[in-house]
Coordinates of C-alpha atoms in Angstrom, one line a residue:
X1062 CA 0.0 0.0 0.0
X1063 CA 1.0 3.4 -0.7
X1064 CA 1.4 6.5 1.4
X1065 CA -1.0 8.1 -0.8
X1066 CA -3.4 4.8 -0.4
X1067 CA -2.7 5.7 3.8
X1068 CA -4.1 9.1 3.4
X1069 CA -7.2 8.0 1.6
X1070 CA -8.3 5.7 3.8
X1071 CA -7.4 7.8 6.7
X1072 CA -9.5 10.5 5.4
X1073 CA -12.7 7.7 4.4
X1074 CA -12.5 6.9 8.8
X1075 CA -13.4 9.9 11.2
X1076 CA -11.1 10.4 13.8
X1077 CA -14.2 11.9 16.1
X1078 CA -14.3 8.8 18.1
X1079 CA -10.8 8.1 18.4
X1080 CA -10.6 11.6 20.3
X1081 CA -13.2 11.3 22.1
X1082 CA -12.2 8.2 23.5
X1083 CA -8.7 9.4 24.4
X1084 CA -9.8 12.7 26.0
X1085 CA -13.3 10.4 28.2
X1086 CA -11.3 10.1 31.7
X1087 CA -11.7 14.0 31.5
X1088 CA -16.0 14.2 31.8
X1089 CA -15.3 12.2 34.4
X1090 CA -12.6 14.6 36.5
X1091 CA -15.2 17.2 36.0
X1092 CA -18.1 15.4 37.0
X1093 CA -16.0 14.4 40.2
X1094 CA -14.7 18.0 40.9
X1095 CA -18.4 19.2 41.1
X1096 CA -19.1 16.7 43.6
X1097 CA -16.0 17.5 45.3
X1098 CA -16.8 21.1 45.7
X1099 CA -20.2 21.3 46.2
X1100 CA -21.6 22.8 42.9
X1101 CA -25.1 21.0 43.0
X1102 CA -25.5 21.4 46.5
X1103 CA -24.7 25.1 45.7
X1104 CA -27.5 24.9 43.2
X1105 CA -29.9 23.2 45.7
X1106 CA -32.2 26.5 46.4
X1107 CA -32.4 27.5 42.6
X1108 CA -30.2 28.8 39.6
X1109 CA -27.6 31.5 40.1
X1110 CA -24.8 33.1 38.1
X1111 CA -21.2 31.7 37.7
X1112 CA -19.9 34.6 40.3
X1113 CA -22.5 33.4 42.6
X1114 CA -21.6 29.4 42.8
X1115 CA -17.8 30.4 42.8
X1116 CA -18.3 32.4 45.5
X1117 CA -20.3 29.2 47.1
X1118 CA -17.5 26.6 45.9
X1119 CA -14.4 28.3 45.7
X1120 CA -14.3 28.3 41.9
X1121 CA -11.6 30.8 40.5
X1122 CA -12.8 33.3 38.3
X1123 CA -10.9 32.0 35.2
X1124 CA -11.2 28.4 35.2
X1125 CA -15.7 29.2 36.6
X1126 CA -16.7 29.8 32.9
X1127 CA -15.5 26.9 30.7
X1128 CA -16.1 24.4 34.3
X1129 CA -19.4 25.4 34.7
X1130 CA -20.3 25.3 30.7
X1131 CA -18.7 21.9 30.2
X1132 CA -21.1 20.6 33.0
X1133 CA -24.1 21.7 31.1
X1134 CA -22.6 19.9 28.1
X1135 CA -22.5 16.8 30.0
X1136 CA -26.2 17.1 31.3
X1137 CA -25.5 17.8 34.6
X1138 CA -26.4 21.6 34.6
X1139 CA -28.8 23.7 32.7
X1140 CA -27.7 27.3 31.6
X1141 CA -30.6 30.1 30.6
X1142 CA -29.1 33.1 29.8
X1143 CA -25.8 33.6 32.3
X1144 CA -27.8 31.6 35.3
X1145 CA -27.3 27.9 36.0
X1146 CA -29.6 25.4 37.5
X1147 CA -29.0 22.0 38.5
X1148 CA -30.3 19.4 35.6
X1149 CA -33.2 16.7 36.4
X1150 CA -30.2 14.0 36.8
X1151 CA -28.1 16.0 38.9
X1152 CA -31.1 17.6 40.9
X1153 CA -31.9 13.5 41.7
X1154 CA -28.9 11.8 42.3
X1155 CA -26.0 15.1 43.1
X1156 CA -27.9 16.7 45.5
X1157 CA -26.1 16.2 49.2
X1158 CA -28.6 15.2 51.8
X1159 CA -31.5 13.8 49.6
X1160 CA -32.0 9.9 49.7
X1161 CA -31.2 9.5 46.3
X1162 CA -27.9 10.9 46.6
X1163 CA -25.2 9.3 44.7
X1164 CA -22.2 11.7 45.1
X1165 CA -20.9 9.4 47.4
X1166 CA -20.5 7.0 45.2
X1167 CA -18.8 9.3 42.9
X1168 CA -16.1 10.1 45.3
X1169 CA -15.6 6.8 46.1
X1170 CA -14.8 6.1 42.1
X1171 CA -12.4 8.9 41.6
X1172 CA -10.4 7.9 45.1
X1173 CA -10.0 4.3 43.5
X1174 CA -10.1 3.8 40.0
X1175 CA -7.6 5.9 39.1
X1176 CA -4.7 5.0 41.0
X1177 CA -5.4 1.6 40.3
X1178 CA -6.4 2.2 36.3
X1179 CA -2.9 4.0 36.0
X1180 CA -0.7 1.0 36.4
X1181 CA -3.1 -0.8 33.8
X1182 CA 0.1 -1.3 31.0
X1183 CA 1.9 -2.9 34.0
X1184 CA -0.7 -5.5 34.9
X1185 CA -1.3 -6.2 31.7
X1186 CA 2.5 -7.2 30.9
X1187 CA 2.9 -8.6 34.4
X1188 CA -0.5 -10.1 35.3
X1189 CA 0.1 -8.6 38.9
X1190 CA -2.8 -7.3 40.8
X1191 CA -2.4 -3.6 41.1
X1192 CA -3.4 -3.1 44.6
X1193 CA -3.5 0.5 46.2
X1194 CA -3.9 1.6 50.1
X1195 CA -6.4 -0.7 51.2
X1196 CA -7.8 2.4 53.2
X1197 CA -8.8 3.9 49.8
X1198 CA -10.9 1.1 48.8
X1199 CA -10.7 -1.1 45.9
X1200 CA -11.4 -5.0 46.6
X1201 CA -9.0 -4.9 49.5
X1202 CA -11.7 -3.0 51.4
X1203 CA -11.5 -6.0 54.1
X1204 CA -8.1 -4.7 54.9
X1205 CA -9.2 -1.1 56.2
X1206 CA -6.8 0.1 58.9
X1207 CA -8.4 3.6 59.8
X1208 CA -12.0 3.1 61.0
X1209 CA -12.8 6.5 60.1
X1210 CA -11.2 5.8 56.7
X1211 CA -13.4 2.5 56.4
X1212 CA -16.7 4.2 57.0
X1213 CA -16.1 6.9 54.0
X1214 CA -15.1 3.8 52.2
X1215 CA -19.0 2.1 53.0
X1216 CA -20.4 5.7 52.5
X1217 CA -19.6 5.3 49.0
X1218 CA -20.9 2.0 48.7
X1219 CA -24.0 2.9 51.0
X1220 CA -24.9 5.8 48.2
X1221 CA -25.1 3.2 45.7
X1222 CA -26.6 0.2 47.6
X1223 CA -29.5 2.5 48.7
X1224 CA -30.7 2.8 44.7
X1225 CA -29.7 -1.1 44.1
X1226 CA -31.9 -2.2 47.2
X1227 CA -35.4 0.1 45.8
X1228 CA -34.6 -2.1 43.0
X1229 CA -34.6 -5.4 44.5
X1230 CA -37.2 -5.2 46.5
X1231 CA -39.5 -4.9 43.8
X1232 CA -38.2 -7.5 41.4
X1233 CA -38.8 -10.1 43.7
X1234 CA -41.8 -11.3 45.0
X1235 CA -41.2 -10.7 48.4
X1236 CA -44.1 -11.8 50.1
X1237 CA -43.5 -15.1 49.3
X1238 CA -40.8 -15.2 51.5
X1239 CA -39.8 -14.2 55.5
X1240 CA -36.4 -14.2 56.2
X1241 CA -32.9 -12.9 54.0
X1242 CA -29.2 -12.7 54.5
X1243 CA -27.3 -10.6 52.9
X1244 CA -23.7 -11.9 52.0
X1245 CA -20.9 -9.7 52.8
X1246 CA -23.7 -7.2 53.6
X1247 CA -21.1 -4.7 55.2
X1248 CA -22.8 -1.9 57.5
X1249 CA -26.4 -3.0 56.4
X1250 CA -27.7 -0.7 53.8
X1251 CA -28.5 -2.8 51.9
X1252 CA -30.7 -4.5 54.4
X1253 CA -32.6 -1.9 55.6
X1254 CA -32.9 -0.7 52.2
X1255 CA -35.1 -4.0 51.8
X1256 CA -36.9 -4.4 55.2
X1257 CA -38.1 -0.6 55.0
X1258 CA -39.5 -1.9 51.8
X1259 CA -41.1 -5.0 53.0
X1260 CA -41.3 -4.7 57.1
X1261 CA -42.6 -8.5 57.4
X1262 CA -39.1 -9.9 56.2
X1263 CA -36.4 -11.0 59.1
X1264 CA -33.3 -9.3 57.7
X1265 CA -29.7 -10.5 58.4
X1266 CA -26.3 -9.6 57.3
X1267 CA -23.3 -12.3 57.1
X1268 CA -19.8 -10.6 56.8
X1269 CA -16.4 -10.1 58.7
X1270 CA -16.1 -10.2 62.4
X1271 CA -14.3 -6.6 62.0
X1272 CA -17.9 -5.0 60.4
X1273 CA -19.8 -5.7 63.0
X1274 CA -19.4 -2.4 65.0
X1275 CA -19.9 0.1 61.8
X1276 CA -22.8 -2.1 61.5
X1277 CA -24.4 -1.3 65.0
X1278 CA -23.6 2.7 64.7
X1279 CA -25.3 2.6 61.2
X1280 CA -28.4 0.5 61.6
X1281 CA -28.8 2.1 64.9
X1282 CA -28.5 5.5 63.2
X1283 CA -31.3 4.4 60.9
X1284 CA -33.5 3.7 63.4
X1285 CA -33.2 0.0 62.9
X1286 CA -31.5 -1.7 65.9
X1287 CA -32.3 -4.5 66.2
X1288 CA -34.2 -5.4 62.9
X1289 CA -31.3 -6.3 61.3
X1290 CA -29.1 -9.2 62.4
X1291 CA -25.3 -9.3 62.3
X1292 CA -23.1 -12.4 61.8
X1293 CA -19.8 -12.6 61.8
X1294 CA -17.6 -14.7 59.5
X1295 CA -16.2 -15.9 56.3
X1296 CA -18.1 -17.5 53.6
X1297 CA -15.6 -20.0 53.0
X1298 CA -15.0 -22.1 56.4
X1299 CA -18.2 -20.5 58.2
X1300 CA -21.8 -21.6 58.4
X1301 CA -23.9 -19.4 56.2
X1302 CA -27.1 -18.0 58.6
X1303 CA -30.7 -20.1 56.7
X1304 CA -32.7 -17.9 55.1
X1305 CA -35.2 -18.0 52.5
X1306 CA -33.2 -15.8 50.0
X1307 CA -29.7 -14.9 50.1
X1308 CA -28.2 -12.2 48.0
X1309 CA -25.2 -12.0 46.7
X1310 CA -23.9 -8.7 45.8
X1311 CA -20.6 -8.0 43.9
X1312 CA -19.3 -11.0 46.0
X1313 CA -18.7 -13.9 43.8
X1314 CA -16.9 -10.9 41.1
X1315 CA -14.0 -11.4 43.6
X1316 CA -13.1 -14.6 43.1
X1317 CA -12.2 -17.6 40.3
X1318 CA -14.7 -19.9 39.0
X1319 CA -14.0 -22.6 41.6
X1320 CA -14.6 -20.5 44.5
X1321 CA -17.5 -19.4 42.6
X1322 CA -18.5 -22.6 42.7
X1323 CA -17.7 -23.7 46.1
X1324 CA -19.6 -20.9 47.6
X1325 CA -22.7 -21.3 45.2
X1326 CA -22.6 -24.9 47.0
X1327 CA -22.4 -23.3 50.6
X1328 CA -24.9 -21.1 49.9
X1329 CA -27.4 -23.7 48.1
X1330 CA -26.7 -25.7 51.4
X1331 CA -28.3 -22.2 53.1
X1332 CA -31.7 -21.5 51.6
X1333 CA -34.6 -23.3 53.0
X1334 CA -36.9 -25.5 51.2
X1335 CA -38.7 -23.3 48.6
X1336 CA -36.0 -20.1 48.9
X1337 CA -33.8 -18.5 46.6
X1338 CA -31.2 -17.1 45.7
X1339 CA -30.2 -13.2 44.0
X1340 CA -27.0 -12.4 42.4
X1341 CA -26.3 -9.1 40.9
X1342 CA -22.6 -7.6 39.5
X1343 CA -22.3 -6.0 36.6
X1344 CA -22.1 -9.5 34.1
X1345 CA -21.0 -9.8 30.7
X1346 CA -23.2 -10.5 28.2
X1347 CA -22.8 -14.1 26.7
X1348 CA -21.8 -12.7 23.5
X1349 CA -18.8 -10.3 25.4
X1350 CA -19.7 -7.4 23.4
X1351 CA -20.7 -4.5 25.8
X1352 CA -17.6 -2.8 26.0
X1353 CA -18.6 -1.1 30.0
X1354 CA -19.1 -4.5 31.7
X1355 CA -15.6 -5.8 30.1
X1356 CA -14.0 -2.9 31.5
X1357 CA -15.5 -3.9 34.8
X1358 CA -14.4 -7.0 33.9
X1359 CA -10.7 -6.0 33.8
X1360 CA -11.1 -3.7 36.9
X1361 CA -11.2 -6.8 38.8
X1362 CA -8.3 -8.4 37.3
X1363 CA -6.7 -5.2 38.5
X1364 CA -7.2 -5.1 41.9
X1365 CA -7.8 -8.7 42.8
X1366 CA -5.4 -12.1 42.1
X1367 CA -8.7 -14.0 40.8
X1368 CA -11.6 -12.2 40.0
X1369 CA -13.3 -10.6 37.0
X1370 CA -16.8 -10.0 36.2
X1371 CA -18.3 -13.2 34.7
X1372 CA -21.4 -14.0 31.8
X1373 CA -24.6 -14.9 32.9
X1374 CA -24.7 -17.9 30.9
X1375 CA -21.6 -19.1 33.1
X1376 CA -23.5 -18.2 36.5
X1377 CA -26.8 -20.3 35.9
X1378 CA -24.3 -23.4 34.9
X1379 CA -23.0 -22.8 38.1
X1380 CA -26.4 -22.4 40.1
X1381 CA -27.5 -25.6 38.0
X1382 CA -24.1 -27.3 39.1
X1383 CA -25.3 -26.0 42.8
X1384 CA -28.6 -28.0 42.8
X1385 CA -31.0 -24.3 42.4
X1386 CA -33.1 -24.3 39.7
X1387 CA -35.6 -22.3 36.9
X1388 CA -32.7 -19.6 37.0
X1389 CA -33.8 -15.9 35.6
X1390 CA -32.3 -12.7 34.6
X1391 CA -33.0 -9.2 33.9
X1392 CA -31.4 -5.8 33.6
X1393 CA -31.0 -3.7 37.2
X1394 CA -30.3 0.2 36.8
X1395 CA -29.2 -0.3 33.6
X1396 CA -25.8 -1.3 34.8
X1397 CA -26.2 -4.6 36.3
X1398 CA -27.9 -8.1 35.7
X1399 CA -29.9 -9.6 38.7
X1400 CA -30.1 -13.4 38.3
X1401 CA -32.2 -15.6 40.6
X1402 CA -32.8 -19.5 41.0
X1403 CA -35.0 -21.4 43.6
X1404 CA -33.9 -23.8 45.7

């Protein structure tokens, strides 16, 4: 081929993508700035001008303009005239102190992925987990040192689990069950998330010895002491507390497909008579086509020796392998796949 041949095809393919792709970790680093300095709280009573939010935030004059535009490009602000107001989505989910609040979440993303995502060439060419300060998050979250440091880390996963709970409790049929553990449950949101829903349910929560007091300060702070039950333990050489359904939330994403498996028998053992069990993590598709899941795929490869995400066609062989059977799934916030099976 010719260098003239190069040019032509060159010309024939738009770059466009190829940019945009190169330039994507940077919506993100705004998106997380805002959170980080309190621009949509700012916005909470109503629009205002860009001197007015700096002023709120701490914006500099210079770099206000352009921030503050590129946000309502991304959808996160509205502009009319020199005035900005806070968009539908951000008004929902960005809003500090609401209970749909997700910027908790988003801090918890920008302290962990990007440490961890910058050493990507390296763990690609040695197959090493990269892992980071295990106070900062990341799948060695079981290694917190700093209690303080370990509650911001569940405050992030709280922001999220509180949206993920709504969900589940209405796509499953609840009231045909009484009782539920929660596997590696941490402080409980989760939980309460589901027996605020549906008050008849005995709730429980099976994780590490070392959770058990953030769990008592935050279940009691939610006015739900008692309600909730606490075991400690590991899923591996522990008994699993019986339960009609037990739900397994970016758990077996941690491990290999023999652990998988060894825990889908543990758990199996677990469920009554009649019970089920839930799985949700962000699967692959059967086809391994959708390009986010695969990067949450390799996220895990990053930060753990074992894990990655996992297709769903995989994860009912394994529940058949289990003994559960008439194994579903179906979509949950658009970014995850719930799959059940019945015992």
């Amino acid at each position: 081929m010719t260098t003239t041949d190069d040019r032509t095809t060159a010309a024939a393919v738009d770059p466009g993508p190829l940019i945009k792709l190169t330039i994507a970790d940077c919506a993100a680093k705004v998106l997380h700035s805002a959170v980080a300095l309190g621009v949509f709280g700012a916005l909470a009573d109503g629009p205002a001008d860009a001197d007015q939010v700096a002023a709120a935030t701490g914006l500099h004059e210079r770099m206000a303009p352009d921030f503050l535009d590129a946000l309502a490009g991304l959808g996160l602000l509205e502009r009319t005239g020199d005035r900005y107001g806070n968009s539908p989505l951000a008004e929902a989910y960005l809003v500090p102190g609401t209970a749909t609040y997700l910027g908790g979440f988003v801090e918890l993303t920008n302290e962990t992925l990007y440490g961890t995502w910058g050493r990507l060439t390296e763990a690609l060419t040695t197959g090493a987990p990269q892992h980071l300060d295990p106070d900062k998050g990341g799948f060695v979250g079981d290694r917190h040192k700093d209690p303080e440091k370990m509650k911001r880390f569940f405050a992030g996963l709280d922001a999220y689990s509180d949206r993920m709970g709504v969900e589940i409790a209405r796509a499953v049929d609840w009231s045909r069950h009484t009782s539920f553990t929660d596997l590696g449950g941490a402080r409980g949101n989760l939980a309460a998330v589901l027996v605020k829903e549906h008050p008849h349910l005995t709730a429980g929560v099976f994780d590490l010895e070392r959770t058990r007091p953030l769990f008592t300060e935050h279940t009691t702070r939610l006015g739900l002491d008692g309600r909730v039950a606490f075991t400690g333990g590991d899923f591996f050489t522990d008994d699993i507390p019986k339960a009609d359904v037990i739900v397994l939330g970016h758990i077996l994403h941690g491990f290999g497909t023999d652990r998988r498996r060894e825990l889908l028998n543990r758990v199996f053992a677990a469920v009554n008579p009649g019970g089920r069990v839930l799985v949700y993590d962000r699967m692959i598709d059967d086809e391994r086509r959708d390009p986010e899941r695969l990067l949450s795929s390799l996220h895990m490869r990053l930060v753990s020796q074992d894990g990655s995400e996992y297709r769903v066609g995989d994860l009912r062989t394994w529940l058949a392998g289990a003994g559960f059977a008439d194994s579903t799934a179906q979509p949950l916030l658009g970014t995850h796949t719930l799959v059940t099976a019945v015992r």
